[in-house]
Every structure is written in C-alpha cells, then in structure tokens.
Amino acid sequence: MEEKAFRYLIGRLDFNNLLNLVDAVREPAPWMGPASLYRLWLDEVPADAHLRHAAYFNLGVELANIGDTAGAEASYNAALALKSDFLIAAINLGLMAEQQGRNDDALETWRRCIQADDMRTTLLNQRGRLLERLGRFEEAERELYRSLLTVPKQSDAISHWLHLRLKMCAYPAFLPVPGLTKDDIVASAGGLSLMSLFDENAVVNRWVERWSARFGTPQRLAPAEGYDHEKVRIGYLSSDYNLHPVSMLMVELIEKHDRARFEVYGYDMGLDDNSYLRHRILGAFDKWFRVAEMSDDQAAQLMREHELDILVDLNGLTDGSRPGIVRRKPAPVQITYLGFVGSLPIPELDYAIVDDFVVPQDLAGDFHPKPLYMPGCYQSNDSKAPVDPSPSRESVGLPADKFVYTCFSNTYKITEEIFEAWMRILGQAENSVLWLLARTPWARQNMLDRAAARGIAPERLIFAGPASPAQYLARLPLADLFLDTHPYNSGTTASDALRMGLPLVTYSGKTFASRMAGSLLRTVGLAGGITTSVDDYVALAVKLGRDPDAYKAFRDTLAGGEAWRRALGDMDRFVPELEERLLAVRLTPGKAG
C-alpha cells in the first residue's frame, strides 16, 4: 500500500481502532512504527478529534522508549495543552524533567496541572517525594500534608510525612489530620519512625508483618539441606557500600574474615559515591557483584547460582533495602545484622546477630528472628578509621569555660521527650551548653524555638558545621558528655564517642534500638552511664555536669579511648567469635539446622 493511501485510511480511524493497529504492527517498516502511526493519525484527523490528547500521550511514551526525550517532552506538552488536567501526562513530563536534573521544571509541571480532589493527591505526592529528595523538607512536608488533608488514608504519604516531621524536629510529631487517628498514622509509619517513637517490639512487629504481607510467599530458591562446600560461602547484601555508618562498622570485619574457612561475597545495591570507604570495603570482598539494576528475581537467582551457604542482609528494612531478595530465600541460612536494629519477623530470616544486653533473654520472646548471641557486644567496628588532629574548642565555635553536652545523632532520633529532657538538664546545669548536629535549617529553628519556650537562651544551643568523617571524630573529645537519644539510641555515633574518650549517658528501654548504647557502655566498662528512666537520665547528666570530681572519675574510665580499643576495637577477637557462630548455624547435607 502506498504511503499516501495509508495516510488517507488512517485518518478515517477512530482512536480505539488506532490502538488496535498500533498493537498489530510493532515490527513494521520504519515509516509504519508505532510512533509514526500516532504522528500520521494526528496529522490526518481534525484538530478537535476525540481523544487527540491521548494520542499525543501515547506518542510521548513511544518516543521516550526509543530515547527521543525532546520529542517525548513535546508530545506530553501537546497532550496537556489539549487537556490541562491530564494527570498521567503531567507525571511523565515531570519525571522526564527530574531525570534530566531539571528539578524546578518537574515541580512546576506538577504544580500547574489542575486536578479534582481525588486526583490532586498524586501530583502533591510526586512534588513531596522530589522535594524530600532535594532536601527541601519543609516544602515536602507541606505538600504531603495537603495531600493527606484531601485524601487522609494514604500509607506511603503518611510514612514520608511523619518521618519528615521527625527529621525536622517538628513537635509534636503527630500533627492532627482530619480523618486520621494516631493509630492510623502509626499503622502506616515506617520502621525507623516507629523505633524512634516507641519502646515496644510489638509495634515494630505489627508493622513488619503488614509490610511483608505485600510480597505474598515467593518461591524459595535455596536447597533446605544446604551445601557441602570446603569453605563457607558467605554473602553480604547492602545498599550502603559507600560513606555510610554500616560500611564504617563493617569494613574491617570483611577484611579480617578467615579466608582459610570462608569465601566472602559482596552484593552491592546502592549508590556509587566513589569514596575511599566504598573502594576499601568492595576491595575487601573476594568477589563482589553489582545488583542495583537487577530485579529481585535476578539478584536472588544470581546468589542461588553462587551457592551461598549464608546470606547476611545488612539493610533489614532501612532506606535502600530490597527485602524481596531475602524473601526468595537464595541461601539456606539467612541472617539480619547491623542495619536494622529492631525485631524483624520476616519468615525467610533465620537469625539476628545480637548480644544478651540488646536482646536479654526475658525480652527475646517478642524479638524476631531467632537471636544469634555474641559473647560480648554485637557491634562490629573498624579500628583503622582515620582521625584528624584534634582542633581547639574556639575553632569550632565552642566556649572554653563551659561544660559541653553533645549529641551528634540523626535528628529523627531526637524525640520531643528526649529534647524536653535536655532542656531540663540545661536548666539545672547552668554553666553548660548543648552542641548538636542538625543538617537542616528547620531542625535547628524548631529546636531553638522549643528551647526558648523552656527559658533556655539561644546561645546555649550550638550547631556543628559540616565535617569529613576524620574531622568529625577529631571533634568529639572537645565535648564533655554525650547525651544519647531514646528510644532509638545512637549506634555508630555512640561507639565513635567512646572511641575518642568521650563518655556517654544513655536511657535503656525494652527494644534493641533502645539498648544499643547500653551494650557499648557495658563492654567498655562504663555501665554507670546506663539509666532506665528519663528522670534518672536527667539526674545523672546534671550530676556529671555540676560535680567535677564525679565527672573526672567517670571520664577517666575510658582512658582517652583505650577502653574502646581493648574491647569494641579489638577486631582480632571479634571476627573469630562471629565466625564460630556462623559455622555453628551453617547447614550442610545430613546436618540438622
């Protein structure tokens, strides 16, 4: 058929018949390809043809699929010019702008697209997601709140909205939303938010069970009886092989694994930040594989082909996690470690590496999976982390003549209750300041506002500037006392403080997250820093800030960090202890699990 005749015929098709033709000719001559068919139809039909906007949208999709981003963008814009409330065209146009780094264009596209109430939420949520990724937390929180005011029961929007409020120290965290109860918000909150707000394993368990039910029951890949390799093949799965606390803690463990007994695989599903730490940890694996671009099925199948004896998931349900991989059971023994410090009742997990302080026997009944107890502290560390020369107090904006309390934990862990406790401490220890790490202006301002409301002058809150990991460690000894968060304790940060000889006061509760710092203190011989109520926490911090003799004895216990090096930093002891437990749970044919 000649092209002229074809044009005449296609111009007589309605849109539905056009779709049928497109589906029928996915592999024709170039001039008859799907994109060409849509263009021909648009050229030949009247300007007011029914569903012309939909043809422009489909043309945009086809052009995007073949890499013609300029043409796709023009097509989506044409669709929106014909139908300004065409939601999916606005979403695709905005996503294309975002992928090209034109974030303001993406936000504007989603802002101007007019929608009815029941559709507006999608655009608001897209704006909130991108604004959060760009670090514009206050705008992101506002967009998500507007979305929830329109349609309250949106689980993903609730989860991001609540976590944003925690990161901004926006008190109270549970802002009223018409149509939502506090229980509704809790039911949709994320794991990190729940561990920051509740000292109860049961709360996290319910969330994990609801979340994991989304996956159904995938096919399990590994043989139940295990393998019979000469060396144990152990794989570590993580999205954090970069400048991240997990790698900061894990790197020396990977380096020191006994290669006579273990073959060590790394599975990388995170960002490549080209940092020294990423190069160091990836270089420590015997073999490592990039699985970020693979589907869950592909990544799990790769692990199955490698015949791993043990898979250690270092994410749990933290940012970047891929629990769909774990749920496919690519290894006969699967362990959760370090990244998610909470109960994790996922059926395909067999063990969690813990110690008897973070999960004492009387609390183990509500903790999942089965505890695999280390004889000392559960936490791996890196004794080789570089430290810069220590600066002066004056150079980092600290007063020379004040008692300096500090907390360098993530702001989402600074709950309203713990911040109120800090204000009580400052109120009773008059000659003191509080040194904080707050990366966003909203967290800083919210804390300053709350402090002012409690009668604490703004100059008594000092905010640390940016620093490299080596600079950050060097600063820690400038403070006098680290005030831990509750119920989500400091983990890596608490260990860093003790490494640098900075003593710590913690409030230990009933969950792994609320007992991390207590385990570290017990291990370095400073159990006197463990309290079990907020009033005792305040009283101890005030006493140490006001009684120089008591404080000196407390700090001297750490011997300038020597206590850390003898205990938490002794990786020559820690690695074999961990390996003995891994060998004990390995499954081999003929051995019961």
Coordinates of C-alpha atoms in Angstrom, one line a residue:
M1 CA 0.0 0.0 0.0
E2 CA 1.3 3.4 -0.9
E3 CA 2.0 5.8 2.0
K4 CA -0.5 8.4 0.6
A5 CA -3.3 5.8 0.6
F6 CA -2.3 4.7 4.0
R7 CA -2.4 8.2 5.3
Y8 CA -6.0 8.6 3.9
L9 CA -7.1 5.4 5.6
I10 CA -5.5 6.0 9.0
G11 CA -7.2 9.4 9.1
R12 CA -10.5 7.7 9.0
L13 CA -9.8 5.5 12.1
D14 CA -11.2 6.4 15.5
F15 CA -8.8 6.3 18.4
N16 CA -9.7 2.8 19.6
N17 CA -9.1 1.3 16.2
L18 CA -5.8 3.2 16.0
L19 CA -4.7 1.5 19.2
N20 CA -5.5 -1.9 17.7
L21 CA -3.5 -1.1 14.6
V22 CA -0.5 0.0 16.8
D23 CA -0.6 -3.3 18.7
A24 CA -0.7 -5.2 15.4
V25 CA 2.3 -3.5 13.8
R26 CA 5.0 -3.4 16.4
E27 CA 7.6 -4.6 13.9
P28 CA 6.7 -3.0 10.5
A29 CA 8.7 -0.9 8.1
P30 CA 10.2 2.2 9.8
W31 CA 7.5 4.6 8.5
M32 CA 4.8 2.3 10.0
G33 CA 6.3 2.1 13.5
P34 CA 4.1 2.9 16.5
A35 CA 5.4 6.5 16.8
S36 CA 4.9 7.0 13.1
L37 CA 1.4 5.7 13.3
Y38 CA 0.5 8.1 16.0
R39 CA 2.1 11.0 14.1
L40 CA 0.2 10.1 10.9
W41 CA -3.1 9.9 12.8
L42 CA -2.5 13.3 14.4
D43 CA -1.6 14.8 11.0
E44 CA -4.7 13.4 9.3
V45 CA -7.6 13.8 11.8
P46 CA -9.3 17.0 12.6
A47 CA -7.9 19.3 15.3
D48 CA -10.9 18.5 17.5
A49 CA -10.7 14.8 17.1
H50 CA -11.9 12.8 20.1
L51 CA -9.0 11.6 22.3
R52 CA -6.4 13.6 20.4
H53 CA -4.7 14.3 23.7
A54 CA -4.4 10.6 24.4
A55 CA -2.7 10.1 21.0
Y56 CA -0.1 12.7 21.9
F57 CA 0.4 11.0 25.3
N58 CA 0.9 7.6 23.6
L59 CA 3.3 9.2 21.1
G60 CA 5.3 10.6 24.0
V61 CA 5.5 7.1 25.6
E62 CA 6.7 5.6 22.3
L63 CA 9.3 8.3 21.8
A64 CA 10.6 8.0 25.3
N65 CA 11.0 4.3 24.8
I66 CA 13.3 4.9 21.8
G67 CA 15.3 7.6 23.6
D68 CA 13.8 10.6 21.8
T69 CA 13.4 12.7 25.0
A70 CA 12.9 16.0 23.2
G71 CA 10.1 14.5 21.1
A72 CA 8.5 12.8 24.1
E73 CA 8.5 16.0 26.1
A74 CA 6.9 17.9 23.2
S75 CA 4.2 15.3 22.9
Y76 CA 3.4 15.3 26.6
N77 CA 3.2 19.1 26.5
A78 CA 0.8 18.9 23.5
A79 CA -1.4 16.5 25.4
L80 CA -1.5 18.9 28.4
A81 CA -2.3 21.8 26.1
L82 CA -5.4 19.9 24.9
K83 CA -6.3 18.6 28.4
S84 CA -4.7 20.6 31.3
D85 CA -5.9 18.1 33.9
F86 CA -4.3 15.1 32.1
L87 CA -2.6 13.6 35.2
I88 CA -0.5 10.9 33.7
A89 CA 1.0 13.2 31.0
A90 CA 1.9 15.7 33.8
I91 CA 3.5 12.9 35.8
N92 CA 5.6 11.6 32.9
L93 CA 6.6 15.1 31.8
G94 CA 7.7 15.9 35.3
L95 CA 9.6 12.6 35.7
M96 CA 11.5 13.3 32.4
A97 CA 12.5 16.7 33.7
E98 CA 13.6 15.2 37.0
Q99 CA 15.7 12.6 35.2
Q100 CA 17.5 15.4 33.3
G101 CA 18.2 17.2 36.6
R102 CA 15.6 20.0 35.8
N103 CA 14.0 19.6 39.2
D104 CA 12.3 23.0 39.3
D105 CA 10.7 22.3 35.9
A106 CA 9.4 19.0 37.3
L107 CA 7.9 20.7 40.4
E108 CA 6.3 23.4 38.3
T109 CA 4.8 20.8 35.9
W110 CA 3.2 19.0 38.8
R111 CA 2.1 22.3 40.4
R112 CA 0.3 23.7 37.5
C113 CA -1.6 20.6 36.4
I114 CA -5.2 21.1 37.6
Q115 CA -6.9 18.1 39.2
A116 CA -10.1 17.2 41.0
D117 CA -9.6 16.5 44.7
D118 CA -9.5 12.7 44.3
M119 CA -6.6 13.1 41.7
R120 CA -4.7 16.0 43.1
T121 CA -3.0 13.8 45.7
T122 CA -0.9 12.0 43.1
L123 CA 0.7 15.3 42.0
L124 CA 1.1 16.5 45.5
N125 CA 2.8 13.2 46.4
Q126 CA 5.2 13.5 43.5
R127 CA 6.1 17.0 44.5
G128 CA 6.6 15.9 48.1
R129 CA 8.8 13.0 47.0
L130 CA 11.1 15.1 44.9
L131 CA 11.3 18.0 47.4
E132 CA 12.3 15.5 50.1
R133 CA 15.0 14.0 47.8
L134 CA 16.3 17.6 47.2
G135 CA 16.5 18.2 50.9
R136 CA 13.6 20.8 50.9
F137 CA 12.0 19.2 53.8
E138 CA 9.6 22.0 54.9
E139 CA 8.1 22.3 51.4
A140 CA 7.9 18.5 51.1
E141 CA 6.1 18.1 54.5
R142 CA 3.7 20.8 53.5
E143 CA 2.8 19.2 50.1
L144 CA 2.3 15.8 51.8
Y145 CA 0.1 17.3 54.5
R146 CA -2.0 19.0 51.8
S147 CA -2.3 15.6 50.1
L148 CA -3.5 14.0 53.4
L149 CA -6.0 16.7 54.0
T150 CA -7.5 15.8 50.6
V151 CA -7.3 12.0 51.0
P152 CA -6.3 11.0 54.5
K153 CA -5.7 7.3 54.3
Q154 CA -2.6 7.1 52.1
S155 CA 0.0 4.8 53.7
D156 CA 3.1 5.9 51.7
A157 CA 2.3 9.6 52.1
I158 CA 1.7 9.2 55.8
S159 CA 5.0 7.3 56.2
H160 CA 7.1 10.0 54.5
W161 CA 5.2 12.9 56.1
L162 CA 5.8 11.5 59.6
H163 CA 9.5 10.8 59.0
L164 CA 9.9 14.3 57.6
R165 CA 8.4 15.8 60.8
L166 CA 10.9 13.8 62.9
K167 CA 13.8 14.8 60.8
M168 CA 12.8 18.5 61.2
C169 CA 12.2 18.1 65.0
A170 CA 8.7 19.4 64.3
Y171 CA 7.0 18.8 67.6
P172 CA 4.6 17.2 68.2
A173 CA 5.3 14.6 65.6
F174 CA 1.7 13.5 65.4
L175 CA 0.1 16.6 64.0
P176 CA -3.7 16.2 63.7
V177 CA -5.1 15.2 60.3
P178 CA -8.9 15.2 59.9
G179 CA -9.9 11.7 59.1
L180 CA -6.9 10.1 60.6
T181 CA -6.4 8.9 64.2
K182 CA -3.0 8.5 65.8
D183 CA -3.4 4.7 65.4
D184 CA -4.0 5.2 61.7
I185 CA -0.7 7.2 61.4
V186 CA 1.2 4.6 63.4
A187 CA -0.2 1.8 61.2
S188 CA 1.3 3.5 58.2
A189 CA 4.6 4.8 59.7
G190 CA 7.9 3.4 58.6
G191 CA 10.2 1.2 60.7
L192 CA 12.8 4.0 61.6
S193 CA 10.0 6.3 62.7
L194 CA 8.4 3.6 64.9
M195 CA 11.7 2.8 66.5
S196 CA 12.3 6.5 67.2
L197 CA 8.9 6.9 68.8
F198 CA 8.1 3.5 70.6
D199 CA 10.0 1.4 73.1
E200 CA 7.9 -1.7 72.1
N201 CA 8.9 -4.6 69.9
A202 CA 5.2 -5.4 69.3
V203 CA 4.7 -2.1 67.5
V204 CA 7.5 -2.8 65.0
N205 CA 6.5 -6.4 64.7
R206 CA 3.0 -5.4 63.6
W207 CA 4.4 -3.0 61.0
V208 CA 6.9 -5.6 59.6
E209 CA 4.2 -8.2 59.3
R210 CA 1.8 -5.9 57.5
W211 CA 4.6 -4.8 55.2
S212 CA 6.0 -8.2 54.4
A213 CA 2.5 -9.5 53.6
R214 CA 2.7 -7.4 50.4
F215 CA 5.1 -9.9 48.9
G216 CA 3.0 -13.0 49.4
T217 CA 5.1 -16.1 49.7
P218 CA 7.7 -16.1 46.9
Q219 CA 9.3 -19.4 45.7
R220 CA 12.3 -20.3 47.9
L221 CA 15.4 -20.9 45.8
A222 CA 18.0 -22.5 48.1
P223 CA 18.0 -26.2 49.0
A224 CA 16.7 -26.7 52.5
E225 CA 19.6 -29.2 53.3
G226 CA 22.3 -26.7 52.4
Y227 CA 25.6 -27.3 50.6
D228 CA 28.8 -29.1 51.3
H229 CA 31.5 -26.6 50.3
E230 CA 35.0 -26.9 51.7
K231 CA 34.9 -23.2 52.5
V232 CA 31.7 -21.5 53.8
R233 CA 30.4 -19.1 51.2
I234 CA 29.0 -16.1 52.9
G235 CA 27.4 -13.2 51.1
Y236 CA 26.7 -9.7 52.4
L237 CA 23.9 -7.7 50.8
S238 CA 23.8 -4.0 51.3
S239 CA 22.8 -0.7 49.7
D240 CA 25.4 1.1 51.9
Y241 CA 28.7 0.2 50.4
N242 CA 29.6 3.9 50.5
L243 CA 30.3 6.6 53.0
H244 CA 27.7 5.2 55.4
P245 CA 27.7 4.1 59.1
V246 CA 27.1 0.4 58.1
S247 CA 30.3 0.3 56.0
M248 CA 32.2 2.3 58.7
L249 CA 31.4 -0.5 61.1
M250 CA 31.7 -3.5 58.7
V251 CA 34.8 -2.8 56.7
E252 CA 37.4 -4.4 59.0
L253 CA 35.2 -7.4 59.6
I254 CA 35.1 -8.1 55.8
E255 CA 38.9 -7.6 55.7
K256 CA 39.6 -9.9 58.6
H257 CA 37.4 -12.9 57.6
D258 CA 39.5 -16.1 57.8
R259 CA 40.0 -17.0 54.1
A260 CA 41.0 -20.5 55.0
R261 CA 37.5 -21.1 56.2
F262 CA 35.3 -18.5 54.4
E263 CA 34.8 -17.3 50.9
V264 CA 33.3 -13.8 51.1
Y265 CA 30.9 -12.3 48.5
G266 CA 29.5 -8.8 48.4
Y267 CA 26.3 -7.8 46.7
D268 CA 26.0 -4.0 46.1
M269 CA 22.6 -2.5 45.5
G270 CA 23.4 1.1 46.5
L271 CA 24.9 4.4 45.1
D272 CA 28.5 4.6 43.9
D273 CA 29.8 7.7 45.8
N274 CA 33.4 6.9 44.7
S275 CA 34.5 7.4 48.3
Y276 CA 37.6 5.9 49.9
L277 CA 35.4 3.8 52.1
R278 CA 33.5 2.3 49.2
H279 CA 36.8 1.4 47.5
R280 CA 38.1 -0.1 50.7
I281 CA 35.0 -2.3 51.5
L282 CA 34.4 -3.5 48.0
G283 CA 38.1 -4.3 47.7
A284 CA 37.9 -6.4 50.8
F285 CA 35.4 -8.9 49.3
D286 CA 36.8 -12.0 47.4
K287 CA 34.1 -11.3 44.8
W288 CA 31.5 -8.6 44.6
F289 CA 28.6 -8.1 42.3
R290 CA 26.5 -5.0 41.3
V291 CA 22.8 -6.0 41.7
A292 CA 21.3 -2.5 41.9
E293 CA 20.0 -2.6 38.4
M294 CA 18.8 -6.2 38.7
S295 CA 15.2 -7.2 39.6
D296 CA 14.7 -9.1 42.9
D297 CA 14.3 -12.3 40.9
Q298 CA 17.6 -11.8 39.0
A299 CA 19.6 -10.8 42.1
A300 CA 18.2 -13.8 44.1
Q301 CA 18.9 -16.2 41.2
L302 CA 22.5 -14.9 41.0
M303 CA 23.0 -15.7 44.7
R304 CA 21.5 -19.1 44.2
E305 CA 23.9 -19.8 41.3
H306 CA 26.7 -18.8 43.7
E307 CA 25.5 -21.4 46.1
L308 CA 25.9 -19.2 49.2
D309 CA 25.8 -21.1 52.5
I310 CA 24.9 -17.9 54.4
L311 CA 23.4 -14.6 53.3
V312 CA 23.8 -11.7 55.7
D313 CA 21.4 -8.8 55.0
L314 CA 22.8 -5.5 56.2
N315 CA 19.7 -3.4 55.5
G316 CA 16.7 -5.1 57.0
L317 CA 14.0 -2.5 56.2
T318 CA 16.1 0.7 56.1
D319 CA 16.4 3.0 53.2
G320 CA 17.6 1.2 50.0
S321 CA 16.6 -2.2 51.3
R322 CA 15.5 -5.0 48.9
P323 CA 13.6 -7.4 51.1
G324 CA 12.1 -9.1 48.0
I325 CA 15.6 -10.6 47.5
V326 CA 15.7 -12.1 51.0
R327 CA 12.1 -13.3 50.7
R328 CA 13.2 -15.5 47.8
K329 CA 15.5 -17.4 50.2
P330 CA 18.6 -17.5 47.9
A331 CA 20.7 -19.0 50.7
P332 CA 19.8 -21.9 53.1
V333 CA 20.7 -19.7 56.1
Q334 CA 19.8 -16.0 56.2
I335 CA 20.8 -13.6 58.8
T336 CA 19.9 -9.9 59.5
Y337 CA 22.7 -7.8 61.0
L338 CA 23.5 -4.2 61.9
G339 CA 21.4 -2.0 59.6
F340 CA 18.0 -2.6 61.1
V341 CA 18.3 -2.7 64.9
G342 CA 14.7 -3.9 65.6
S343 CA 12.7 -7.0 65.6
L344 CA 12.2 -8.3 62.1
P345 CA 9.6 -11.1 61.8
I346 CA 10.2 -12.0 58.1
P347 CA 9.7 -15.7 57.7
E348 CA 12.8 -16.2 55.5
L349 CA 15.2 -14.8 58.0
D350 CA 16.7 -17.4 60.3
Y351 CA 18.8 -15.4 62.8
A352 CA 19.7 -11.9 64.0
I353 CA 23.2 -11.2 65.3
V354 CA 22.7 -9.7 68.8
D355 CA 24.1 -9.8 72.3
D356 CA 22.4 -10.5 75.7
F357 CA 22.2 -6.8 76.5
V358 CA 20.4 -5.6 73.4
V359 CA 18.1 -8.7 73.4
P360 CA 18.1 -10.1 77.0
Q361 CA 16.5 -13.5 77.5
D362 CA 13.4 -12.1 79.2
L363 CA 12.7 -9.9 76.2
A364 CA 13.6 -12.4 73.5
G365 CA 10.1 -13.9 73.2
D366 CA 8.9 -10.8 71.3
F367 CA 12.0 -10.5 69.2
H368 CA 12.5 -12.0 65.7
P369 CA 14.2 -13.8 64.1
K370 CA 16.0 -16.1 66.5
P371 CA 18.8 -14.3 68.3
L372 CA 22.3 -15.5 67.5
Y373 CA 24.2 -14.3 70.6
M374 CA 27.7 -12.9 70.5
P375 CA 29.6 -13.4 73.8
G376 CA 30.3 -9.7 74.1
C377 CA 28.9 -6.7 72.2
Y378 CA 27.0 -7.4 69.0
Q379 CA 28.6 -4.4 67.2
S380 CA 31.4 -4.8 64.6
N381 CA 33.8 -1.8 64.4
D382 CA 36.7 -0.5 62.4
S383 CA 39.9 0.1 64.5
K384 CA 41.6 1.6 61.4
A385 CA 39.3 4.6 60.8
P386 CA 41.4 7.7 60.1
V387 CA 41.2 10.6 62.7
D388 CA 42.4 14.2 62.0
P389 CA 44.4 16.1 64.7
S390 CA 42.0 17.5 67.3
P391 CA 41.0 21.1 66.8
S392 CA 40.6 23.7 69.5
R393 CA 37.2 24.5 71.0
E394 CA 37.4 28.0 69.7
S395 CA 37.9 26.9 66.1
V396 CA 34.6 25.0 66.1
G397 CA 32.6 27.7 68.0
L398 CA 32.6 26.2 71.5
P399 CA 33.2 28.1 74.7
A400 CA 36.3 27.3 76.6
D401 CA 34.8 27.7 80.0
K402 CA 31.5 25.8 79.7
F403 CA 30.5 22.2 80.3
V404 CA 29.7 20.9 76.8
Y405 CA 26.9 18.4 76.4
T406 CA 26.6 17.0 72.9
C407 CA 24.6 14.7 70.7
F408 CA 25.6 14.1 67.0
S409 CA 22.8 11.6 66.3
N410 CA 20.4 11.9 63.4
T411 CA 17.6 14.5 64.1
Y412 CA 14.8 11.9 63.5
K413 CA 16.0 10.2 66.8
I414 CA 15.6 13.4 68.8
T415 CA 12.1 13.0 70.0
E416 CA 10.0 15.5 71.9
E417 CA 10.5 13.6 75.1
I418 CA 14.3 13.5 74.9
F419 CA 14.6 17.1 73.8
E420 CA 12.5 18.1 76.9
A421 CA 14.9 16.1 79.0
W422 CA 17.8 18.0 77.5
M423 CA 16.1 21.3 78.3
R424 CA 15.7 20.1 81.9
I425 CA 19.5 19.3 82.0
L426 CA 20.5 22.7 80.7
G427 CA 18.1 24.3 83.1
Q428 CA 19.8 22.6 86.1
A429 CA 23.4 22.7 84.9
E430 CA 23.6 26.5 84.4
N431 CA 27.2 26.6 83.2
S432 CA 26.6 24.4 80.2
V433 CA 25.9 24.4 76.5
L434 CA 24.4 21.8 74.1
W435 CA 26.4 21.0 70.9
L436 CA 24.2 19.5 68.2
L437 CA 24.4 18.3 64.6
A438 CA 21.4 19.5 62.7
R439 CA 21.8 19.4 59.0
T440 CA 18.7 21.3 58.1
P441 CA 17.7 24.8 59.0
W442 CA 14.2 23.6 60.0
A443 CA 15.5 21.2 62.7
R444 CA 17.7 24.0 64.0
Q445 CA 15.0 26.6 64.2
N446 CA 12.5 24.2 65.7
M447 CA 14.9 23.2 68.5
L448 CA 15.8 26.9 69.1
D449 CA 12.1 27.7 69.3
R450 CA 11.4 24.9 71.8
A451 CA 14.4 25.8 73.9
A452 CA 13.2 29.5 74.1
A453 CA 9.8 28.3 75.2
R454 CA 11.6 26.5 78.1
G455 CA 13.6 29.5 79.1
I456 CA 16.9 28.4 77.5
A457 CA 18.8 31.2 75.8
P458 CA 19.6 30.5 72.1
E459 CA 23.3 30.9 72.6
R460 CA 23.3 27.7 74.7
L461 CA 22.4 25.6 71.7
I462 CA 25.5 25.4 69.4
F463 CA 25.2 23.7 66.0
A464 CA 28.2 22.0 64.5
G465 CA 29.2 22.7 60.9
P466 CA 29.9 20.1 58.2
A467 CA 32.9 17.9 58.6
S468 CA 34.5 14.9 57.0
P469 CA 34.4 11.6 58.9
A470 CA 38.0 12.1 60.1
Q471 CA 37.3 15.7 61.2
Y472 CA 34.1 14.6 63.0
L473 CA 36.0 12.0 65.0
A474 CA 38.6 14.6 65.9
R475 CA 36.0 17.0 67.2
L476 CA 34.3 14.6 69.6
P477 CA 36.9 14.9 72.5
L478 CA 36.1 18.6 72.7
A479 CA 32.8 17.8 74.3
D480 CA 32.4 16.7 77.9
L481 CA 29.4 14.4 77.9
F482 CA 27.4 12.7 75.1
L483 CA 23.7 12.6 75.7
D484 CA 22.1 9.6 74.0
T485 CA 18.7 9.6 72.2
H486 CA 15.8 7.4 73.3
P487 CA 14.1 5.1 72.4
Y488 CA 16.3 4.9 69.3
N489 CA 19.8 5.0 70.7
S490 CA 22.9 6.1 69.0
G491 CA 24.8 3.2 67.5
T492 CA 27.8 4.1 65.3
T493 CA 27.9 7.6 66.8
A494 CA 27.9 6.2 70.4
S495 CA 30.8 3.9 69.5
D496 CA 32.6 6.9 67.9
A497 CA 32.2 8.9 71.1
L498 CA 33.7 6.1 73.3
R499 CA 36.5 5.5 70.8
M500 CA 37.5 9.2 71.2
G501 CA 37.3 9.0 75.0
L502 CA 34.0 10.9 75.3
P503 CA 31.7 9.4 78.0
L504 CA 28.1 8.8 77.4
V505 CA 24.8 8.7 79.3
T506 CA 22.0 6.5 77.9
Y507 CA 18.5 5.6 78.7
S508 CA 18.0 1.9 78.1
G509 CA 14.5 0.5 77.5
K510 CA 12.9 -2.7 76.2
T511 CA 13.9 -2.8 72.5
F512 CA 17.1 -3.5 70.6
A513 CA 17.1 0.1 69.4
S514 CA 16.8 1.5 72.9
R515 CA 19.6 -0.7 74.3
M516 CA 22.4 -0.3 71.8
A517 CA 24.4 2.3 73.6
G518 CA 24.0 0.4 76.9
S519 CA 25.6 -2.6 75.3
L520 CA 28.6 -0.4 74.2
L521 CA 28.9 1.1 77.7
R522 CA 28.8 -2.3 79.4
T523 CA 31.5 -3.5 77.0
V524 CA 34.0 -0.7 77.7
G525 CA 33.4 -0.8 81.5
L526 CA 31.2 2.3 81.8
A527 CA 28.0 0.7 82.9
G528 CA 27.5 3.6 85.3
G529 CA 26.3 5.6 82.3
I530 CA 23.2 3.3 81.8
T531 CA 19.9 4.6 83.2
T532 CA 16.4 3.1 83.0
S533 CA 14.1 6.1 83.2
V534 CA 14.1 9.6 81.9
D535 CA 14.3 11.1 85.4
D536 CA 17.4 9.1 86.2
Y537 CA 18.9 10.0 82.8
V538 CA 18.4 13.7 83.6
A539 CA 19.7 13.4 87.2
L540 CA 22.9 11.6 86.1
A541 CA 23.6 14.1 83.3
V542 CA 23.1 17.0 85.7
K543 CA 25.3 15.5 88.4
L544 CA 28.2 14.9 85.9
G545 CA 27.8 18.5 84.6
R546 CA 27.9 20.0 88.1
D547 CA 30.3 17.7 90.0
P548 CA 33.8 17.9 88.6
D549 CA 35.2 15.1 90.8
A550 CA 32.4 12.7 89.8
Y551 CA 32.8 13.7 86.2
K552 CA 36.6 13.2 86.2
A553 CA 36.2 9.6 87.6
F554 CA 33.5 8.9 85.0
R555 CA 35.6 10.1 82.0
D556 CA 38.8 8.6 83.3
T557 CA 37.3 5.1 83.0
L558 CA 37.6 5.4 79.2
A559 CA 41.3 6.3 79.5
G560 CA 41.2 8.5 76.4
G561 CA 39.7 5.8 74.3
E562 CA 42.0 3.0 75.4
A563 CA 39.0 1.2 76.9
W564 CA 37.3 1.2 73.5
R565 CA 40.4 -0.1 71.8
R566 CA 40.7 -3.0 74.2
A567 CA 37.1 -4.0 73.8
L568 CA 35.0 -2.7 70.9
G569 CA 38.0 -2.0 68.7
D570 CA 39.6 -5.5 69.2
M571 CA 38.6 -7.0 65.8
D572 CA 41.2 -9.8 66.1
R573 CA 38.9 -11.1 68.9
F574 CA 35.5 -10.1 67.4
V575 CA 35.9 -11.7 64.0
P576 CA 36.7 -15.3 65.2
E577 CA 33.9 -15.1 67.7
L578 CA 31.5 -14.2 65.0
E579 CA 32.9 -16.8 62.6
E580 CA 32.4 -19.6 65.2
R581 CA 28.7 -18.7 65.4
L582 CA 28.4 -18.6 61.6
L583 CA 29.9 -22.0 61.4
A584 CA 27.6 -23.3 64.0
V585 CA 24.4 -22.3 62.1
R586 CA 25.7 -23.4 58.7
L587 CA 23.5 -26.1 57.1
T588 CA 25.2 -29.0 55.3
P589 CA 23.7 -32.2 54.0
G590 CA 22.9 -34.5 56.8
K591 CA 23.2 -31.8 59.5
A592 CA 20.1 -30.6 61.3
G593 CA 19.5 -26.8 61.2

